[in-house]
Amino acid sequence: MIFVHGFVHSDPHPGNILVRTKKVPSFWGGEKDEIEIILLDHGLYRELSEDFRYSYASLWQSIINNDLPGIERWSRELGSEEMYPLLSSIVTGRSWEVVEKGIQNVEFSQNEDDTFRDEAGDLIVDISHVLGKIPREMLLVLKTNDHLRGLEHYYGVRGDSSGFLDMSKCCLRSLHNLKLERNQSTDWTSYYDRFHQRVSFRLDMLKISLYEWYMWYTEDNEDSPIGYDINYEECVDCDKNEEQSNKGKKKNETIRARMATT
């Protein structure tokens, strides 16, 4: 929603997100059930500019790829000036030391969260300076990020790898679409550039999909596969049925919330 469609809903608490199934035509004929996500309360709602989406998606992609020069470049593009480490920490909710190592490489811990909160009090002046420099639309995006992190904390999936994979796919789709929209020239070099962009996009998405399948097949048996519903009523032979069901339900509910807002 934020990266691809250019809209931000800044109050995505559980009461404003409904999940239901609806009947849609099946590829094989007949009908099938498909999940539909409904967002309520559009008081804090804004359309995002293409320039902002491009810079914000590029920043997140740099963070996920642990591209430190890219993090600096796109943070400055968003107005952080020399305080780009602070902006990247605000965006991710992780310390700069973790961002430098790669947020997907360092498991989130309660100790890190406590330290991050304690240090935030000492940086209140710098934080206010950064928030005063960034685009107004980014403030609503950061508010949404805080809600999503709250949901992740509540469901116990903060730092889950599926979140980074979903974010990567959304960033890739957004950057791919925006690059194509910006490159509308009819000369042969532009045709080649668009072809190269499409091929690179498909290859990058394929890499993420393959990694997702790898994660699903190598994940601990205590957890249900990322993004998949499991039949909780039929798991009667499993000694850890209740624990598995609760973890699976929490993970799927959080993924649906991410889908609604990214």
Short mmCIF file of N, CA, C and O in Angstrom, two decimals, residues 7-132:
data_model
loop_
_atom_site.label_atom_id
_atom_site.label_comp_id
_atom_site.label_asym_id
_atom_site.label_seq_id
_atom_site.Cartn_x
_atom_site.Cartn_y
_atom_site.Cartn_z
N PHE A 7 -0.25 5.06 -0.87
CA PHE A 7 -1.17 5.55 0.16
C PHE A 7 -0.68 5.07 1.52
O PHE A 7 -0.10 3.98 1.63
N VAL A 8 -0.94 5.86 2.55
CA VAL A 8 -0.56 5.45 3.90
C VAL A 8 -1.76 5.62 4.82
O VAL A 8 -2.41 6.66 4.85
N HIS A 9 -2.08 4.56 5.55
CA HIS A 9 -3.10 4.57 6.60
C HIS A 9 -2.33 4.58 7.92
O HIS A 9 -1.65 3.62 8.26
N SER A 10 -2.44 5.68 8.65
CA SER A 10 -1.58 5.88 9.80
C SER A 10 -2.18 5.45 11.13
O SER A 10 -1.65 5.78 12.18
N ASP A 11 -3.25 4.70 11.08
CA ASP A 11 -3.84 4.21 12.34
C ASP A 11 -4.26 2.74 12.18
O ASP A 11 -5.41 2.38 12.41
N PRO A 12 -3.30 1.86 11.80
CA PRO A 12 -3.66 0.46 11.51
C PRO A 12 -3.67 -0.44 12.74
O PRO A 12 -3.04 -1.49 12.75
N HIS A 13 -4.36 0.00 13.80
CA HIS A 13 -4.46 -0.89 14.97
C HIS A 13 -5.48 -1.99 14.66
O HIS A 13 -6.25 -1.89 13.68
N PRO A 14 -5.49 -3.08 15.43
CA PRO A 14 -6.36 -4.23 15.10
C PRO A 14 -7.82 -3.89 14.89
O PRO A 14 -8.51 -4.53 14.09
N GLY A 15 -8.33 -2.85 15.58
CA GLY A 15 -9.73 -2.49 15.42
C GLY A 15 -10.06 -1.88 14.07
O GLY A 15 -11.22 -1.82 13.69
N ASN A 16 -9.02 -1.43 13.35
CA ASN A 16 -9.23 -0.81 12.04
C ASN A 16 -8.88 -1.75 10.88
O ASN A 16 -8.86 -1.32 9.73
N ILE A 17 -8.58 -3.00 11.18
CA ILE A 17 -8.22 -3.97 10.14
C ILE A 17 -9.15 -5.17 10.24
O ILE A 17 -9.20 -5.84 11.27
N LEU A 18 -9.91 -5.42 9.19
CA LEU A 18 -10.77 -6.59 9.12
C LEU A 18 -10.22 -7.56 8.08
O LEU A 18 -9.74 -7.15 7.03
N VAL A 19 -10.29 -8.85 8.39
CA VAL A 19 -9.85 -9.88 7.45
C VAL A 19 -11.02 -10.84 7.24
O VAL A 19 -11.59 -11.35 8.20
N ARG A 20 -11.38 -11.07 5.98
CA ARG A 20 -12.48 -11.97 5.68
C ARG A 20 -12.18 -12.72 4.38
O ARG A 20 -11.25 -12.37 3.65
N THR A 21 -12.95 -13.73 4.10
CA THR A 21 -12.79 -14.47 2.85
C THR A 21 -13.92 -14.09 1.89
O THR A 21 -15.02 -13.74 2.33
N LYS A 22 -13.63 -14.16 0.61
CA LYS A 22 -14.64 -13.91 -0.40
C LYS A 22 -14.46 -14.92 -1.53
O LYS A 22 -13.36 -15.46 -1.74
N LYS A 23 -15.51 -15.17 -2.26
CA LYS A 23 -15.47 -16.11 -3.37
C LYS A 23 -14.98 -15.40 -4.63
O LYS A 23 -15.49 -14.34 -4.99
N VAL A 24 -14.00 -15.99 -5.29
CA VAL A 24 -13.48 -15.45 -6.55
C VAL A 24 -13.38 -16.59 -7.56
O VAL A 24 -13.28 -17.76 -7.17
N PRO A 25 -13.42 -16.28 -8.86
CA PRO A 25 -13.30 -17.35 -9.87
C PRO A 25 -11.96 -18.07 -9.75
O PRO A 25 -10.92 -17.45 -9.53
N SER A 26 -12.01 -19.38 -9.88
CA SER A 26 -10.80 -20.19 -9.81
C SER A 26 -10.23 -20.41 -11.20
O SER A 26 -10.97 -20.45 -12.20
N PHE A 27 -8.91 -20.53 -11.30
CA PHE A 27 -8.24 -20.78 -12.57
C PHE A 27 -8.70 -22.10 -13.17
O PHE A 27 -8.75 -22.27 -14.38
N TRP A 28 -9.04 -23.05 -12.29
CA TRP A 28 -9.46 -24.39 -12.74
C TRP A 28 -10.97 -24.50 -12.91
O TRP A 28 -11.49 -25.60 -13.11
N GLY A 29 -11.68 -23.40 -12.81
CA GLY A 29 -13.12 -23.42 -12.92
C GLY A 29 -13.77 -23.39 -11.55
O GLY A 29 -13.18 -23.78 -10.55
N GLY A 30 -14.99 -22.91 -11.48
CA GLY A 30 -15.68 -22.81 -10.21
C GLY A 30 -15.19 -21.61 -9.42
O GLY A 30 -14.75 -20.61 -9.99
N GLU A 31 -15.26 -21.71 -8.09
CA GLU A 31 -14.86 -20.61 -7.23
C GLU A 31 -13.90 -21.10 -6.15
O GLU A 31 -13.84 -22.29 -5.84
N LYS A 32 -13.17 -20.16 -5.60
CA LYS A 32 -12.27 -20.46 -4.48
C LYS A 32 -12.34 -19.32 -3.47
O LYS A 32 -12.79 -18.22 -3.79
N ASP A 33 -11.90 -19.59 -2.25
CA ASP A 33 -11.87 -18.57 -1.21
C ASP A 33 -10.58 -17.77 -1.31
O ASP A 33 -9.49 -18.34 -1.47
N GLU A 34 -10.70 -16.47 -1.20
CA GLU A 34 -9.53 -15.59 -1.22
C GLU A 34 -9.64 -14.62 -0.05
O GLU A 34 -10.72 -14.16 0.30
N ILE A 35 -8.51 -14.33 0.57
CA ILE A 35 -8.50 -13.42 1.71
C ILE A 35 -8.66 -11.98 1.23
O ILE A 35 -8.02 -11.55 0.28
N GLU A 36 -9.54 -11.26 1.89
CA GLU A 36 -9.75 -9.84 1.59
C GLU A 36 -9.48 -9.04 2.86
O GLU A 36 -9.98 -9.37 3.93
N ILE A 37 -8.67 -8.00 2.73
CA ILE A 37 -8.32 -7.14 3.86
C ILE A 37 -9.06 -5.82 3.71
O ILE A 37 -9.03 -5.19 2.65
N ILE A 38 -9.73 -5.40 4.78
CA ILE A 38 -10.53 -4.17 4.77
C ILE A 38 -9.98 -3.22 5.81
O ILE A 38 -9.80 -3.60 6.97
N LEU A 39 -9.67 -1.98 5.39
CA LEU A 39 -9.18 -0.95 6.30
C LEU A 39 -10.30 0.01 6.65
O LEU A 39 -11.01 0.48 5.76
N LEU A 40 -10.44 0.30 7.93
CA LEU A 40 -11.45 1.24 8.42
C LEU A 40 -10.79 2.52 8.92
O LEU A 40 -9.59 2.55 9.17
N ASP A 41 -11.58 3.56 9.10
CA ASP A 41 -11.14 4.82 9.69
C ASP A 41 -10.01 5.46 8.89
O ASP A 41 -8.83 5.26 9.17
N HIS A 42 -10.38 6.28 7.92
CA HIS A 42 -9.39 6.90 7.05
C HIS A 42 -9.13 8.36 7.42
O HIS A 42 -8.83 9.19 6.56
N GLY A 43 -9.23 8.68 8.71
CA GLY A 43 -8.97 10.05 9.15
C GLY A 43 -7.52 10.44 8.97
O GLY A 43 -7.20 11.55 8.56
N LEU A 44 -6.59 9.51 9.30
CA LEU A 44 -5.17 9.76 9.12
C LEU A 44 -4.71 9.01 7.87
O LEU A 44 -4.13 7.94 7.93
N TYR A 45 -4.97 9.60 6.73
CA TYR A 45 -4.77 8.92 5.45
C TYR A 45 -4.18 9.93 4.49
O TYR A 45 -4.59 11.10 4.47
N ARG A 46 -3.20 9.50 3.72
CA ARG A 46 -2.58 10.46 2.79
C ARG A 46 -2.03 9.73 1.57
O ARG A 46 -1.55 8.61 1.67
N GLU A 47 -2.09 10.43 0.43
CA GLU A 47 -1.47 9.92 -0.78
C GLU A 47 -0.01 10.39 -0.80
O GLU A 47 0.29 11.54 -0.51
N LEU A 48 0.89 9.47 -1.15
CA LEU A 48 2.32 9.76 -1.14
C LEU A 48 2.80 10.11 -2.54
O LEU A 48 2.40 9.49 -3.53
N SER A 49 3.70 11.08 -2.63
CA SER A 49 4.23 11.50 -3.92
C SER A 49 5.17 10.42 -4.47
O SER A 49 5.75 9.62 -3.72
N GLU A 50 5.35 10.42 -5.78
CA GLU A 50 6.24 9.44 -6.41
C GLU A 50 7.68 9.66 -5.98
O GLU A 50 8.43 8.69 -5.77
N ASP A 51 8.10 10.92 -5.86
CA ASP A 51 9.48 11.19 -5.44
C ASP A 51 9.74 10.66 -4.04
O ASP A 51 10.80 10.07 -3.78
N PHE A 52 8.78 10.85 -3.14
CA PHE A 52 8.96 10.34 -1.79
C PHE A 52 9.00 8.82 -1.78
O PHE A 52 9.85 8.21 -1.13
N ARG A 53 8.08 8.18 -2.51
CA ARG A 53 8.06 6.71 -2.54
C ARG A 53 9.36 6.15 -3.09
O ARG A 53 9.87 5.14 -2.60
N TYR A 54 9.90 6.80 -4.10
CA TYR A 54 11.15 6.33 -4.70
C TYR A 54 12.29 6.42 -3.68
O TYR A 54 13.06 5.45 -3.51
N SER A 55 12.39 7.53 -2.99
CA SER A 55 13.46 7.72 -2.00
C SER A 55 13.28 6.79 -0.80
O SER A 55 14.24 6.18 -0.31
N TYR A 56 12.04 6.66 -0.35
CA TYR A 56 11.77 5.83 0.83
C TYR A 56 12.00 4.35 0.52
O TYR A 56 12.60 3.61 1.31
N ALA A 57 11.53 3.90 -0.65
CA ALA A 57 11.75 2.50 -1.04
C ALA A 57 13.24 2.23 -1.24
O ALA A 57 13.74 1.16 -0.87
N SER A 58 13.96 3.19 -1.80
CA SER A 58 15.40 3.03 -2.00
C SER A 58 16.12 2.96 -0.66
O SER A 58 17.09 2.19 -0.50
N LEU A 59 15.67 3.76 0.31
CA LEU A 59 16.28 3.71 1.65
C LEU A 59 16.08 2.34 2.27
O LEU A 59 17.03 1.73 2.79
N TRP A 60 14.85 1.82 2.23
CA TRP A 60 14.58 0.51 2.82
C TRP A 60 15.35 -0.59 2.10
O TRP A 60 15.87 -1.52 2.73
N GLN A 61 15.43 -0.49 0.79
CA GLN A 61 16.17 -1.51 0.04
C GLN A 61 17.65 -1.47 0.41
O GLN A 61 18.29 -2.52 0.52
N SER A 62 18.18 -0.28 0.61
CA SER A 62 19.58 -0.16 1.04
C SER A 62 19.77 -0.74 2.44
O SER A 62 20.79 -1.40 2.72
N ILE A 63 18.81 -0.50 3.33
CA ILE A 63 18.90 -1.05 4.68
C ILE A 63 18.87 -2.57 4.65
O ILE A 63 19.68 -3.24 5.30
N ILE A 64 17.95 -3.13 3.88
CA ILE A 64 17.83 -4.59 3.80
C ILE A 64 19.08 -5.21 3.19
O ILE A 64 19.53 -6.28 3.61
N ASN A 65 19.67 -4.54 2.18
CA ASN A 65 20.86 -5.05 1.51
C ASN A 65 22.14 -4.71 2.25
O ASN A 65 23.24 -5.05 1.78
N ASN A 66 22.01 -4.03 3.39
CA ASN A 66 23.19 -3.60 4.17
C ASN A 66 24.13 -2.76 3.32
O ASN A 66 25.36 -2.91 3.38
N ASP A 67 23.54 -1.87 2.53
CA ASP A 67 24.27 -0.98 1.63
C ASP A 67 24.46 0.36 2.35
O ASP A 67 23.59 1.24 2.26
N LEU A 68 25.57 0.52 3.07
CA LEU A 68 25.76 1.72 3.89
C LEU A 68 25.85 3.00 3.07
O LEU A 68 25.25 4.02 3.45
N PRO A 69 26.57 3.03 1.93
CA PRO A 69 26.55 4.25 1.11
C PRO A 69 25.14 4.58 0.62
O PRO A 69 24.76 5.76 0.55
N GLY A 70 24.35 3.54 0.28
CA GLY A 70 22.97 3.77 -0.14
C GLY A 70 22.13 4.32 0.99
O GLY A 70 21.28 5.20 0.78
N ILE A 71 22.34 3.82 2.21
CA ILE A 71 21.61 4.33 3.37
C ILE A 71 21.89 5.81 3.56
O ILE A 71 20.97 6.61 3.78
N GLU A 72 23.17 6.19 3.47
CA GLU A 72 23.52 7.60 3.62
C GLU A 72 22.90 8.44 2.51
O GLU A 72 22.32 9.51 2.77
N ARG A 73 23.01 7.96 1.28
CA ARG A 73 22.50 8.73 0.14
C ARG A 73 21.01 9.00 0.26
O ARG A 73 20.56 10.14 0.14
N TRP A 74 20.21 7.95 0.51
CA TRP A 74 18.77 8.11 0.49
C TRP A 74 18.25 8.75 1.77
O TRP A 74 17.20 9.40 1.76
N SER A 75 18.98 8.61 2.88
CA SER A 75 18.61 9.33 4.10
C SER A 75 18.79 10.82 3.91
O SER A 75 17.95 11.63 4.31
N ARG A 76 19.91 11.19 3.29
CA ARG A 76 20.14 12.61 3.00
C ARG A 76 19.10 13.12 2.00
O ARG A 76 18.65 14.27 2.10
N GLU A 77 18.73 12.29 1.06
CA GLU A 77 17.70 12.67 0.09
C GLU A 77 16.38 12.98 0.79
O GLU A 77 15.62 13.85 0.33
N LEU A 78 16.12 12.29 1.89
CA LEU A 78 14.88 12.50 2.65
C LEU A 78 15.02 13.61 3.69
O LEU A 78 14.07 13.87 4.43
N GLY A 79 16.20 14.24 3.76
CA GLY A 79 16.34 15.42 4.62
C GLY A 79 17.10 15.22 5.91
O GLY A 79 17.12 16.13 6.75
N SER A 80 17.75 14.07 6.09
CA SER A 80 18.41 13.81 7.37
C SER A 80 19.69 14.61 7.54
O SER A 80 20.19 14.76 8.65
N GLU A 81 20.26 15.12 6.44
CA GLU A 81 21.56 15.78 6.45
C GLU A 81 22.61 14.81 7.02
O GLU A 81 22.63 13.64 6.65
N GLU A 82 23.47 15.28 7.94
CA GLU A 82 24.52 14.41 8.46
C GLU A 82 24.01 13.41 9.49
O GLU A 82 24.74 12.53 9.93
N MET A 83 22.74 13.51 9.87
CA MET A 83 22.19 12.61 10.88
C MET A 83 21.52 11.39 10.26
O MET A 83 20.55 10.86 10.78
N TYR A 84 22.07 10.89 9.17
CA TYR A 84 21.48 9.72 8.50
C TYR A 84 21.48 8.46 9.37
O TYR A 84 20.56 7.65 9.26
N PRO A 85 22.48 8.25 10.27
CA PRO A 85 22.37 7.07 11.14
C PRO A 85 21.14 7.13 12.04
O PRO A 85 20.48 6.11 12.28
N LEU A 86 20.83 8.34 12.52
CA LEU A 86 19.66 8.49 13.39
C LEU A 86 18.37 8.23 12.63
O LEU A 86 17.46 7.56 13.13
N LEU A 87 18.27 8.74 11.39
CA LEU A 87 17.05 8.51 10.62
C LEU A 87 16.86 7.03 10.32
O LEU A 87 15.75 6.51 10.40
N SER A 88 17.94 6.33 9.97
CA SER A 88 17.82 4.90 9.70
C SER A 88 17.38 4.14 10.94
O SER A 88 16.64 3.15 10.85
N SER A 89 17.81 4.58 12.12
CA SER A 89 17.37 3.94 13.36
C SER A 89 15.90 4.23 13.64
O SER A 89 15.17 3.36 14.12
N ILE A 90 15.46 5.45 13.34
CA ILE A 90 14.05 5.80 13.52
C ILE A 90 13.18 4.97 12.59
O ILE A 90 12.12 4.47 12.98
N VAL A 91 13.62 4.81 11.35
CA VAL A 91 12.84 4.06 10.36
C VAL A 91 12.73 2.58 10.73
O VAL A 91 11.66 1.98 10.63
N THR A 92 13.84 1.99 11.16
CA THR A 92 13.87 0.55 11.43
C THR A 92 13.50 0.17 12.86
O THR A 92 13.12 -0.97 13.12
N GLY A 93 13.65 1.11 13.80
CA GLY A 93 13.45 0.77 15.21
C GLY A 93 14.60 -0.06 15.75
O GLY A 93 14.45 -0.74 16.77
N ARG A 94 15.75 -0.02 15.07
CA ARG A 94 16.94 -0.76 15.51
C ARG A 94 18.09 0.24 15.68
O ARG A 94 18.09 1.32 15.12
N SER A 95 19.08 -0.15 16.48
CA SER A 95 20.22 0.73 16.71
C SER A 95 21.07 0.83 15.46
O SER A 95 21.04 -0.04 14.58
N TRP A 96 21.87 1.90 15.37
CA TRP A 96 22.74 2.08 14.21
C TRP A 96 23.78 0.95 14.13
O TRP A 96 24.16 0.53 13.03
N GLU A 97 24.24 0.46 15.28
CA GLU A 97 25.19 -0.64 15.28
C GLU A 97 24.59 -1.87 14.60
O GLU A 97 25.27 -2.58 13.84
N VAL A 98 23.31 -2.13 14.83
CA VAL A 98 22.64 -3.27 14.21
C VAL A 98 22.44 -3.00 12.72
O VAL A 98 22.62 -3.90 11.88
N VAL A 99 22.06 -1.77 12.37
CA VAL A 99 21.86 -1.42 10.96
C VAL A 99 23.16 -1.61 10.18
O VAL A 99 23.17 -2.12 9.05
N GLU A 100 24.30 -1.24 10.79
CA GLU A 100 25.59 -1.41 10.13
C GLU A 100 25.90 -2.88 9.86
O GLU A 100 26.47 -3.23 8.82
N LYS A 101 25.52 -3.74 10.79
CA LYS A 101 25.78 -5.18 10.63
C LYS A 101 24.78 -5.85 9.70
O LYS A 101 25.06 -6.91 9.15
N GLY A 102 23.61 -5.20 9.53
CA GLY A 102 22.54 -5.79 8.72
C GLY A 102 21.42 -6.25 9.63
O GLY A 102 21.59 -7.18 10.42
N ILE A 103 20.26 -5.59 9.54
CA ILE A 103 19.18 -5.88 10.49
C ILE A 103 18.66 -7.31 10.36
O ILE A 103 18.13 -7.88 11.32
N GLN A 104 18.83 -7.91 9.17
CA GLN A 104 18.39 -9.29 9.00
C GLN A 104 19.41 -10.28 9.57
O GLN A 104 19.11 -11.47 9.70
N ASN A 105 20.61 -9.78 9.91
CA ASN A 105 21.66 -10.66 10.42
C ASN A 105 21.75 -10.68 11.94
O ASN A 105 22.45 -11.53 12.50
N VAL A 106 21.07 -9.73 12.61
CA VAL A 106 21.15 -9.63 14.06
C VAL A 106 19.76 -9.86 14.64
O VAL A 106 18.83 -9.11 14.35
N GLU A 107 19.61 -10.89 15.44
CA GLU A 107 18.32 -11.22 16.02
C GLU A 107 17.90 -10.14 17.01
O GLU A 107 18.70 -9.69 17.84
N PHE A 108 16.64 -9.73 16.91
CA PHE A 108 16.14 -8.70 17.82
C PHE A 108 16.02 -9.26 19.23
O PHE A 108 15.61 -10.40 19.43
N SER A 109 16.42 -8.46 20.22
CA SER A 109 16.36 -8.89 21.61
C SER A 109 15.73 -7.82 22.47
O SER A 109 15.73 -6.63 22.12
N GLN A 110 15.23 -8.22 23.63
CA GLN A 110 14.62 -7.26 24.55
C GLN A 110 15.68 -6.30 25.08
O GLN A 110 15.39 -5.12 25.32
N ASN A 111 16.90 -6.78 25.24
CA ASN A 111 17.98 -5.93 25.72
C ASN A 111 18.26 -4.80 24.73
O ASN A 111 18.46 -3.65 25.13
N GLU A 112 18.26 -5.13 23.43
CA GLU A 112 18.46 -4.10 22.42
C GLU A 112 17.33 -3.08 22.47
O GLU A 112 17.56 -1.88 22.36
N ASP A 113 16.09 -3.56 22.63
CA ASP A 113 14.93 -2.67 22.67
C ASP A 113 15.03 -1.74 23.87
O ASP A 113 14.77 -0.53 23.75
N ASP A 114 15.41 -2.26 25.04
CA ASP A 114 15.54 -1.44 26.25
C ASP A 114 16.64 -0.38 26.07
O ASP A 114 16.46 0.79 26.45
N THR A 115 17.78 -0.80 25.51
CA THR A 115 18.89 0.13 25.28
C THR A 115 18.49 1.22 24.30
O THR A 115 18.80 2.41 24.49
N PHE A 116 17.77 0.82 23.24
CA PHE A 116 17.32 1.77 22.23
C PHE A 116 16.40 2.82 22.84
O PHE A 116 16.53 4.02 22.57
N ARG A 117 15.49 2.38 23.70
CA ARG A 117 14.56 3.31 24.34
C ARG A 117 15.29 4.24 25.32
O ARG A 117 14.98 5.44 25.40
N ASP A 118 16.25 3.70 26.06
CA ASP A 118 16.99 4.52 27.02
C ASP A 118 17.81 5.61 26.32
O ASP A 118 17.86 6.76 26.77
N GLU A 119 18.45 5.25 25.21
CA GLU A 119 19.28 6.20 24.48
C GLU A 119 18.44 7.25 23.75
O GLU A 119 18.91 8.36 23.50
N ALA A 120 17.20 6.89 23.42
CA ALA A 120 16.33 7.84 22.70
C ALA A 120 16.09 9.09 23.53
O ALA A 120 15.97 10.20 22.98
N GLY A 121 16.02 8.93 24.86
CA GLY A 121 15.79 10.09 25.72
C GLY A 121 16.92 11.10 25.65
O GLY A 121 16.70 12.31 25.77
N ASP A 122 18.15 10.61 25.46
CA ASP A 122 19.30 11.51 25.37
C ASP A 122 19.42 12.17 24.00
O ASP A 122 20.18 13.12 23.83
N LEU A 123 18.70 11.66 23.03
CA LEU A 123 18.79 12.17 21.67
C LEU A 123 17.55 12.94 21.24
O LEU A 123 17.33 13.16 20.05
N ILE A 124 16.74 13.35 22.21
CA ILE A 124 15.46 13.97 21.89
C ILE A 124 15.63 15.23 21.04
O ILE A 124 14.83 15.49 20.12
N VAL A 125 16.68 16.01 21.28
CA VAL A 125 16.91 17.23 20.49
C VAL A 125 17.26 16.86 19.06
O VAL A 125 16.73 17.45 18.10
N ASP A 126 18.15 15.89 18.88
CA ASP A 126 18.54 15.46 17.54
C ASP A 126 17.35 14.83 16.80
O ASP A 126 17.17 15.04 15.59
N ILE A 127 16.56 14.03 17.52
CA ILE A 127 15.38 13.41 16.90
C ILE A 127 14.41 14.48 16.43
O ILE A 127 13.87 14.40 15.31
N SER A 128 14.20 15.49 17.26
CA SER A 128 13.29 16.59 16.87
C SER A 128 13.82 17.32 15.65
O SER A 128 13.06 17.72 14.76
N HIS A 129 15.14 17.48 15.58
CA HIS A 129 15.76 18.16 14.42
C HIS A 129 15.51 17.35 13.15
O HIS A 129 15.13 17.92 12.11
N VAL A 130 15.73 16.02 13.22
CA VAL A 130 15.53 15.16 12.04
C VAL A 130 14.07 15.17 11.62
O VAL A 130 13.75 15.31 10.43
N LEU A 131 13.16 15.03 12.58
CA LEU A 131 11.73 15.01 12.26
C LEU A 131 11.27 16.33 11.67
O LEU A 131 10.29 16.38 10.92
N GLY A 132 11.97 17.41 12.01
CA GLY A 132 11.62 18.71 11.43
C GLY A 132 12.13 18.90 10.02
O GLY A 132 11.67 19.79 9.31
#
